[in-house]
mmCIF file of C-alpha atoms and ligand atoms in Angstrom:
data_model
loop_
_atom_site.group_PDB
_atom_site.id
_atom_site.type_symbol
_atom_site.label_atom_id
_atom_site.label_comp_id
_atom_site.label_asym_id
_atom_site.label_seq_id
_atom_site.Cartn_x
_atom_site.Cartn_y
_atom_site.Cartn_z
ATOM 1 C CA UNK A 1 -11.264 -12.371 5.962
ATOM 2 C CA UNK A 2 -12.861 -10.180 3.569
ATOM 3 C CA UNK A 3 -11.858 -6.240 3.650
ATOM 4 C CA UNK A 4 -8.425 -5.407 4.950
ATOM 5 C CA UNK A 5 -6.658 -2.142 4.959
ATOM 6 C CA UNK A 6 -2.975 -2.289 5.261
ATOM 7 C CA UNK A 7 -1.625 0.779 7.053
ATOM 8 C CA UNK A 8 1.798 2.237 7.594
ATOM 9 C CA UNK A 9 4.328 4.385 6.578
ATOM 10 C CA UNK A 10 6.866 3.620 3.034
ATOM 11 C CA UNK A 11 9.161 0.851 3.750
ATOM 12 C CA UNK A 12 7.076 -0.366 6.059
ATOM 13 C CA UNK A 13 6.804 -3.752 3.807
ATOM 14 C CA UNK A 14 3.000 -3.847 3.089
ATOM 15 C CA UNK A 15 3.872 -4.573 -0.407
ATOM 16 C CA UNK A 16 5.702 -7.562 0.912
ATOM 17 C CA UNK A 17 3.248 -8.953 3.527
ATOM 18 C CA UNK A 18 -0.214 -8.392 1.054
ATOM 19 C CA UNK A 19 2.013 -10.361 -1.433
ATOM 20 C CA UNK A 20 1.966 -13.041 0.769
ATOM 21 C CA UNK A 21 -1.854 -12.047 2.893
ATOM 22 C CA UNK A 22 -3.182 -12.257 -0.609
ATOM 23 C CA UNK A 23 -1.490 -15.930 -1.583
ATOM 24 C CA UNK A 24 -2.714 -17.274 1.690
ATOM 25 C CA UNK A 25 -5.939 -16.188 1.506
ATOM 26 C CA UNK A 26 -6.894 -15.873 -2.123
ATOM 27 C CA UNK A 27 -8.066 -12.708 -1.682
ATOM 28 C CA UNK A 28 -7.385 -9.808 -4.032
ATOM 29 C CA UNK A 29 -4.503 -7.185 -3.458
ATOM 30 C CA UNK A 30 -5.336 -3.538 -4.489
ATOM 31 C CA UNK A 31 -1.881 -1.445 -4.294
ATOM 32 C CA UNK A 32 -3.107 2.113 -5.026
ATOM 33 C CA UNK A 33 0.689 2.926 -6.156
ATOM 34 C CA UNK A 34 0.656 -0.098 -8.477
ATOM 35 C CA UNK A 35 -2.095 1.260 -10.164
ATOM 36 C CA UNK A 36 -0.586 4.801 -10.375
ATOM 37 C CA UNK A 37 2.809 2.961 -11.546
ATOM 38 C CA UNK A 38 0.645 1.295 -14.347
ATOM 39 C CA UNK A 39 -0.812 4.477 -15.430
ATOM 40 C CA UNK A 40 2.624 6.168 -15.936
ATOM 41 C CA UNK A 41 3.676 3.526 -17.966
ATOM 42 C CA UNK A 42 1.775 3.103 -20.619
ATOM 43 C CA UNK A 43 0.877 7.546 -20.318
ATOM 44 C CA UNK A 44 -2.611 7.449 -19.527
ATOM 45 C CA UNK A 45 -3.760 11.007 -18.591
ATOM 46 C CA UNK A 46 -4.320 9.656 -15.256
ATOM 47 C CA UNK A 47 -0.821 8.368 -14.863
ATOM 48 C CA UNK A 48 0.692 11.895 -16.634
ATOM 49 C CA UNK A 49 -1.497 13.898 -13.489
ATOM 50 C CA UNK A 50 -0.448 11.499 -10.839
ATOM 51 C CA UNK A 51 3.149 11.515 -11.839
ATOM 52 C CA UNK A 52 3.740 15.201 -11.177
ATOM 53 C CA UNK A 53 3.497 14.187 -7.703
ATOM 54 C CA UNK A 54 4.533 10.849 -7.446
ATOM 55 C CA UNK A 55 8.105 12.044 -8.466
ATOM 56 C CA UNK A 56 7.961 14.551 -5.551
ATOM 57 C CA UNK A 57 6.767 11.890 -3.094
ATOM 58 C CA UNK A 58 3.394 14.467 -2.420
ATOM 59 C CA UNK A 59 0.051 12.407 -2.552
ATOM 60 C CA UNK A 60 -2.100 12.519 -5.787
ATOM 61 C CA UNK A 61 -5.284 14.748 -5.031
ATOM 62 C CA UNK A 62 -7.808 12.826 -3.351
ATOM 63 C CA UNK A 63 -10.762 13.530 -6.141
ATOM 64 C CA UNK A 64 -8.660 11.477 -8.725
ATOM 65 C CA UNK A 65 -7.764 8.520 -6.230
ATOM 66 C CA UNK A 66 -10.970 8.247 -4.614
ATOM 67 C CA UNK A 67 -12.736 7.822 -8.401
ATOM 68 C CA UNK A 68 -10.360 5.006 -9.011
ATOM 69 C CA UNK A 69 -10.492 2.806 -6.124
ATOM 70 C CA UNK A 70 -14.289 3.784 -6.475
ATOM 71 C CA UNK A 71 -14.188 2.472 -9.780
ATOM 72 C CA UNK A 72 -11.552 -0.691 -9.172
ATOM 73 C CA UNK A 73 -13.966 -1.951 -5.923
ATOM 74 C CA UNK A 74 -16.928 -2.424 -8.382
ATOM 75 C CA UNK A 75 -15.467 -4.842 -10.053
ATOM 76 C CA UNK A 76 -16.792 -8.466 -10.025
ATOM 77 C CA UNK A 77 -13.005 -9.607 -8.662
ATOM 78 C CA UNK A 78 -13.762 -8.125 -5.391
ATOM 79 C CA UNK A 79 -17.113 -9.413 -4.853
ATOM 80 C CA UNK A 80 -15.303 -11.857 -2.014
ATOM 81 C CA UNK A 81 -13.384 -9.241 -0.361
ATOM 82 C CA UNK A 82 -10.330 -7.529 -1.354
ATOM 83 C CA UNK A 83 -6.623 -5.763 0.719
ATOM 84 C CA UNK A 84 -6.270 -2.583 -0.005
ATOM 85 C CA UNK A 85 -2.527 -1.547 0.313
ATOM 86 C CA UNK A 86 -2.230 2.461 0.236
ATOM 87 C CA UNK A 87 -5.419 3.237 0.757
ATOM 88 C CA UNK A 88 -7.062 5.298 2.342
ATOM 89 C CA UNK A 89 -3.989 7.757 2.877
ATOM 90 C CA UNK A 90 -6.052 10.553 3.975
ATOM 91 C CA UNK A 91 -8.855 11.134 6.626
ATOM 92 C CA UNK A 92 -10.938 12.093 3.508
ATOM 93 C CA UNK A 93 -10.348 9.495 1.868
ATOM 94 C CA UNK A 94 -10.876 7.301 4.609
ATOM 95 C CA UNK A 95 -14.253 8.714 4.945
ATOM 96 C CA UNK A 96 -15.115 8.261 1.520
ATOM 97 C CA UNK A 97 -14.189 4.651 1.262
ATOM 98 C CA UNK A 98 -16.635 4.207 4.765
ATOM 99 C CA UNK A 99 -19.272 5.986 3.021
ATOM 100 C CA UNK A 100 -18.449 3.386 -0.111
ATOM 101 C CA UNK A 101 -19.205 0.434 2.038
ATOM 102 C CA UNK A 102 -21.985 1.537 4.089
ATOM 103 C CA UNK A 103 -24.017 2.110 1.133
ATOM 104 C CA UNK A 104 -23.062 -1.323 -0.136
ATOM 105 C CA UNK A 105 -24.364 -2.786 3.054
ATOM 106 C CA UNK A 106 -20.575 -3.882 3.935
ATOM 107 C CA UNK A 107 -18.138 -3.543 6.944
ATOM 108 C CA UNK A 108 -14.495 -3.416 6.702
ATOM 109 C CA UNK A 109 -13.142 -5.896 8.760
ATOM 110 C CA UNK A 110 -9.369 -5.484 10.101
ATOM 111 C CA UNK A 111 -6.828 -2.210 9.257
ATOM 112 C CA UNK A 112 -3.416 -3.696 9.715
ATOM 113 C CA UNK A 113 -1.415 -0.980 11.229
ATOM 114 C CA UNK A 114 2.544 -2.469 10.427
ATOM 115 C CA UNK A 115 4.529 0.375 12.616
ATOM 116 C CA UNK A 116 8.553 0.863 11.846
ATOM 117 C CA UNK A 117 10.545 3.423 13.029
ATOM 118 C CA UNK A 118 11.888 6.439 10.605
ATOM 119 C CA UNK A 119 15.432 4.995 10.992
ATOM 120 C CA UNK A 120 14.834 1.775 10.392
ATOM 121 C CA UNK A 121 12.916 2.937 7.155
ATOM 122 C CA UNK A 122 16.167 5.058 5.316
ATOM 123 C CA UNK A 123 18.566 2.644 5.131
ATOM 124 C CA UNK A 124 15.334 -0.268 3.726
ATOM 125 C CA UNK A 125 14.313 2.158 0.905
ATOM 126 C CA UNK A 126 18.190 2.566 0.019
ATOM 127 C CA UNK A 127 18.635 -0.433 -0.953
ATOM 128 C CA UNK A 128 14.848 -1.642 -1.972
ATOM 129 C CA UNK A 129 14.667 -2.373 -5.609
ATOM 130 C CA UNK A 130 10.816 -4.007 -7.641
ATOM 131 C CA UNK A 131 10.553 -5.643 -10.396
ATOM 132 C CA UNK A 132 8.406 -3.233 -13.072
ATOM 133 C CA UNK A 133 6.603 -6.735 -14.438
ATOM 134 C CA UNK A 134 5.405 -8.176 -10.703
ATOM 135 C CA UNK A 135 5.886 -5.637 -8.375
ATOM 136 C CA UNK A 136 8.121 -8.130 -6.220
ATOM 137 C CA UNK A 137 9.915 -6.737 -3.722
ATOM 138 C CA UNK A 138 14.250 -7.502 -3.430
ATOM 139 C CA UNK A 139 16.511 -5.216 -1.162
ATOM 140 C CA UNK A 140 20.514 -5.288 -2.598
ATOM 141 C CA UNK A 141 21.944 -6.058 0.778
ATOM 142 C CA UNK A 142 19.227 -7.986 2.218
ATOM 143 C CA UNK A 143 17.220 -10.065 -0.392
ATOM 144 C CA UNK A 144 19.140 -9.171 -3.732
ATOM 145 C CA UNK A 145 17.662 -11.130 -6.765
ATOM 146 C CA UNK A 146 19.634 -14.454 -7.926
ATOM 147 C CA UNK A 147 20.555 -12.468 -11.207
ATOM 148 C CA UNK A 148 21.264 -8.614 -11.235
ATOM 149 C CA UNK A 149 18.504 -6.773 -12.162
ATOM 150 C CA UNK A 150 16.311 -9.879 -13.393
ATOM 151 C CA UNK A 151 13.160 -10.869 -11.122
ATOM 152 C CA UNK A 152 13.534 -14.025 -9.869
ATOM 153 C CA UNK A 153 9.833 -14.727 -9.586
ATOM 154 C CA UNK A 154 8.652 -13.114 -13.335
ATOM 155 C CA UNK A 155 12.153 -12.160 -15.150
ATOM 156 C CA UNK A 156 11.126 -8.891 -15.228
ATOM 157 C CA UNK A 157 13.327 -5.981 -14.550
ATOM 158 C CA UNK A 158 14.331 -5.161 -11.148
ATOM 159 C CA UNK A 159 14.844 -1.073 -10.843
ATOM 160 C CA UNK A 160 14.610 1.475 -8.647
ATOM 161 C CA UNK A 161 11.317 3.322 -7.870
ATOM 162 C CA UNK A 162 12.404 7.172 -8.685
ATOM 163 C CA UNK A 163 10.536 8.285 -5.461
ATOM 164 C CA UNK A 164 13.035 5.551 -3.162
ATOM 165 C CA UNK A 165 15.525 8.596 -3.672
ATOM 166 C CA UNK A 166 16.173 9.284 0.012
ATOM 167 C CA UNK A 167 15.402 13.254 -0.747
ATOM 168 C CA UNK A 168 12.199 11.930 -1.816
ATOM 169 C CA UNK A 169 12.197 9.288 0.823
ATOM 170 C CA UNK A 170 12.013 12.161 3.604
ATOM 171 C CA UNK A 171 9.166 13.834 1.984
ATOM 172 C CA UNK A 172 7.115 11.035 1.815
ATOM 173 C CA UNK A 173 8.002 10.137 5.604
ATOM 174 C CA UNK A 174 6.656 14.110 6.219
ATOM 175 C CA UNK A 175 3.827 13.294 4.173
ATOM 176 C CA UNK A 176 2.993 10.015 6.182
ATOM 177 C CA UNK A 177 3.834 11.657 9.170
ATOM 178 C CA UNK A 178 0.876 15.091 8.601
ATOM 179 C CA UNK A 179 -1.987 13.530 6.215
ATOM 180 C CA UNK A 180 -1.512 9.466 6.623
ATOM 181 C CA UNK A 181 -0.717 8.842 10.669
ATOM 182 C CA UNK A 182 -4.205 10.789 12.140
ATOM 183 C CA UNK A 183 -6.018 8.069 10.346
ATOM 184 C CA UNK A 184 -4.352 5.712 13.047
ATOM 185 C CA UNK A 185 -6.669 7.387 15.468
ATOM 186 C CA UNK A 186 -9.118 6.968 13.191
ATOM 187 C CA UNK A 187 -9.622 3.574 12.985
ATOM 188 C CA UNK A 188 -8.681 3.272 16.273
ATOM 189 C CA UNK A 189 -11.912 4.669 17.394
ATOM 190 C CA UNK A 190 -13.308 2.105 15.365
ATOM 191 C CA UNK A 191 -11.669 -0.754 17.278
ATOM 192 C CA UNK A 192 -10.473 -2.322 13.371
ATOM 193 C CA UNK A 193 -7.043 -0.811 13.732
ATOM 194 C CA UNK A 194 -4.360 -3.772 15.210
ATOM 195 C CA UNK A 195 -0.849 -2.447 15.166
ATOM 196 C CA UNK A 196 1.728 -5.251 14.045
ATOM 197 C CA UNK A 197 5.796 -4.370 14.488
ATOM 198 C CA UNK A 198 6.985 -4.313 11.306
ATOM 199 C CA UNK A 199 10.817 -4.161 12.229
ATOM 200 C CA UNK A 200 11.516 -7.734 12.547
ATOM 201 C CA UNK A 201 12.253 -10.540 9.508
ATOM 202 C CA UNK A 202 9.190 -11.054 6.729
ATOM 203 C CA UNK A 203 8.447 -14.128 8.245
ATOM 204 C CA UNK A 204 8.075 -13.151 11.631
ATOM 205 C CA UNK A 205 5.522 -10.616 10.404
ATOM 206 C CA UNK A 206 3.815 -12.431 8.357
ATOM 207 C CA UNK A 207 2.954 -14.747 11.321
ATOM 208 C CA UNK A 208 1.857 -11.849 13.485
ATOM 209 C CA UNK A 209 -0.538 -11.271 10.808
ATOM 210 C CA UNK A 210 -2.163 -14.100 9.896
ATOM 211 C CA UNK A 211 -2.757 -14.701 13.596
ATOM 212 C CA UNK A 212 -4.984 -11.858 13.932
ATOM 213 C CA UNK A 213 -6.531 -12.351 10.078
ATOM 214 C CA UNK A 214 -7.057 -16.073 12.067
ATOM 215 C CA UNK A 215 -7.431 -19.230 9.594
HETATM 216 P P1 AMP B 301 3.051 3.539 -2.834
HETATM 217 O O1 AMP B 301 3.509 2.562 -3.852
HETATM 218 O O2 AMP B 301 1.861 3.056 -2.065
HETATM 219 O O3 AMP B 301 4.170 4.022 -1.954
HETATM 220 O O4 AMP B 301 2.531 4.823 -3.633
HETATM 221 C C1 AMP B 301 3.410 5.554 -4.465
HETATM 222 C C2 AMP B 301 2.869 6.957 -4.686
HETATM 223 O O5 AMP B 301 1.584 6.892 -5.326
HETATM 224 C C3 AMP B 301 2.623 7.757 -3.415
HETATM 225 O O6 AMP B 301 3.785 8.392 -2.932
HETATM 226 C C4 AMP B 301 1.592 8.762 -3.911
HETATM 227 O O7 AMP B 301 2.175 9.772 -4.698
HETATM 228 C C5 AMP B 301 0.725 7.900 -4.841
HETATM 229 N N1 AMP B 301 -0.390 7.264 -4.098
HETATM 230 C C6 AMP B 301 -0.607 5.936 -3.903
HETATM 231 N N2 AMP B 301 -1.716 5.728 -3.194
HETATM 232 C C7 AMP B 301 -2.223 6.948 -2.906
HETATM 233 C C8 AMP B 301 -3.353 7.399 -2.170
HETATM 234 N N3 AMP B 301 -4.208 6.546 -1.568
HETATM 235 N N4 AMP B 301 -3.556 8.746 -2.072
HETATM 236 C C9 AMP B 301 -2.725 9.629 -2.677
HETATM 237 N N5 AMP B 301 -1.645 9.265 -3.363
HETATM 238 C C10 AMP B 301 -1.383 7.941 -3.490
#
């Protein structure tokens, strides 16, 4: 396994399953939104441009996201391969990121389409709280953390993301629904894209997965 795009709408758990893709494998996980989160924290002018519509759950421009992952892929840490979870969101982008490889005489080998269904998604992103340290994923009904708002993995604080408002929630699902899902046809066309049904337990996914990323 060496390039792996996770696809699929919010909620869909591809923060969860890289998590665990990237333990298994030792390969490196690249959450787009992670990197945005950084950047708000500690104010960078990236992170005060992306914010503006990160809070409204609209994507960041393309320009601006493409020059980071640009940037982030060069790196010596993903000289073995890398999972990119969020990105591409956008036929451009998608396009951009082929033209990336290409000229770096790599292929991408495997888009992980993880499919749920928009009602399955509400209720998840209700109750889905990370941890700002680790990005860990807990859910209050489902997988709440041992202690209250304390990450059981890091310590860090558990929260919730502003843009899991459901209001917020909704727009994102639109957004998904117009600029994210035609690239589902896109990599179909490809013959990369597998589609994996995310509505069932972690595990059970999980498994799905690594028997099409093999051993
Ligand atoms: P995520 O954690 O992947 O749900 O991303 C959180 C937010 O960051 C998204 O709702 C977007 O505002 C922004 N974002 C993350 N990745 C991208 C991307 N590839 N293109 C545009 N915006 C992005």
């Amino acid at each position: 396994m060496k390039r792996v795009v996770l696809l699929g709408p919010p909620g869909a758990g591809k923060g969860t399953q890289a998590k665990k893709i990237s333990e298994k494998y030792d390969v490196l996980h690249i959450s787009t939104g992670d990197i945005f989160r950084a950047n708000v924290k500690e104010g960078t002018p990236l992170g005060l441009k992306a914010k503006e519509y990160m809070d409204k759950g609209e994507l960041v421009p393309d320009e601006l996201v493409c020059d980071l992952v640009e940037d982030r892929l060069t790196w010596d840490d993903c000289k073995n391969g890398y999972l990119l979870d969020g990105f591409p969101r956008t036929v451009f982008q998608a396009e951009h990121f082929d033209r990336f490889i290409e000229k770096r005489g790599h292929e991408l080998d495997l888009v992980l389409d993880i499919e749920v269904p928009n009602e399955v998604i509400l209720p998840r992103m209700a109750g889905r709280r990370v941890c700002r340290g680790c990005g860990a994923s807990y859910h209050v009904v489902t997988h709440p953390p041992k202690v209250e708002g304390v990450c059981d993995l890091c310590g860090g604080e558990v929260y919730q993301r502003a843009d899991d408002a459901e209001e917020t929630v909704l727009n994102r699902l639109k957004v998904y629904a117009d600029q994210t899902s035609p690239l589902i046809e896109y990599y179909t066309k490809t013959g990369k894209n597998a589609v994996v049904d995310g509505d069932r337990p972690v595990e059970e996914v999980f498994e799905t997965i690594c028997a099409l990323l093999g051993e």
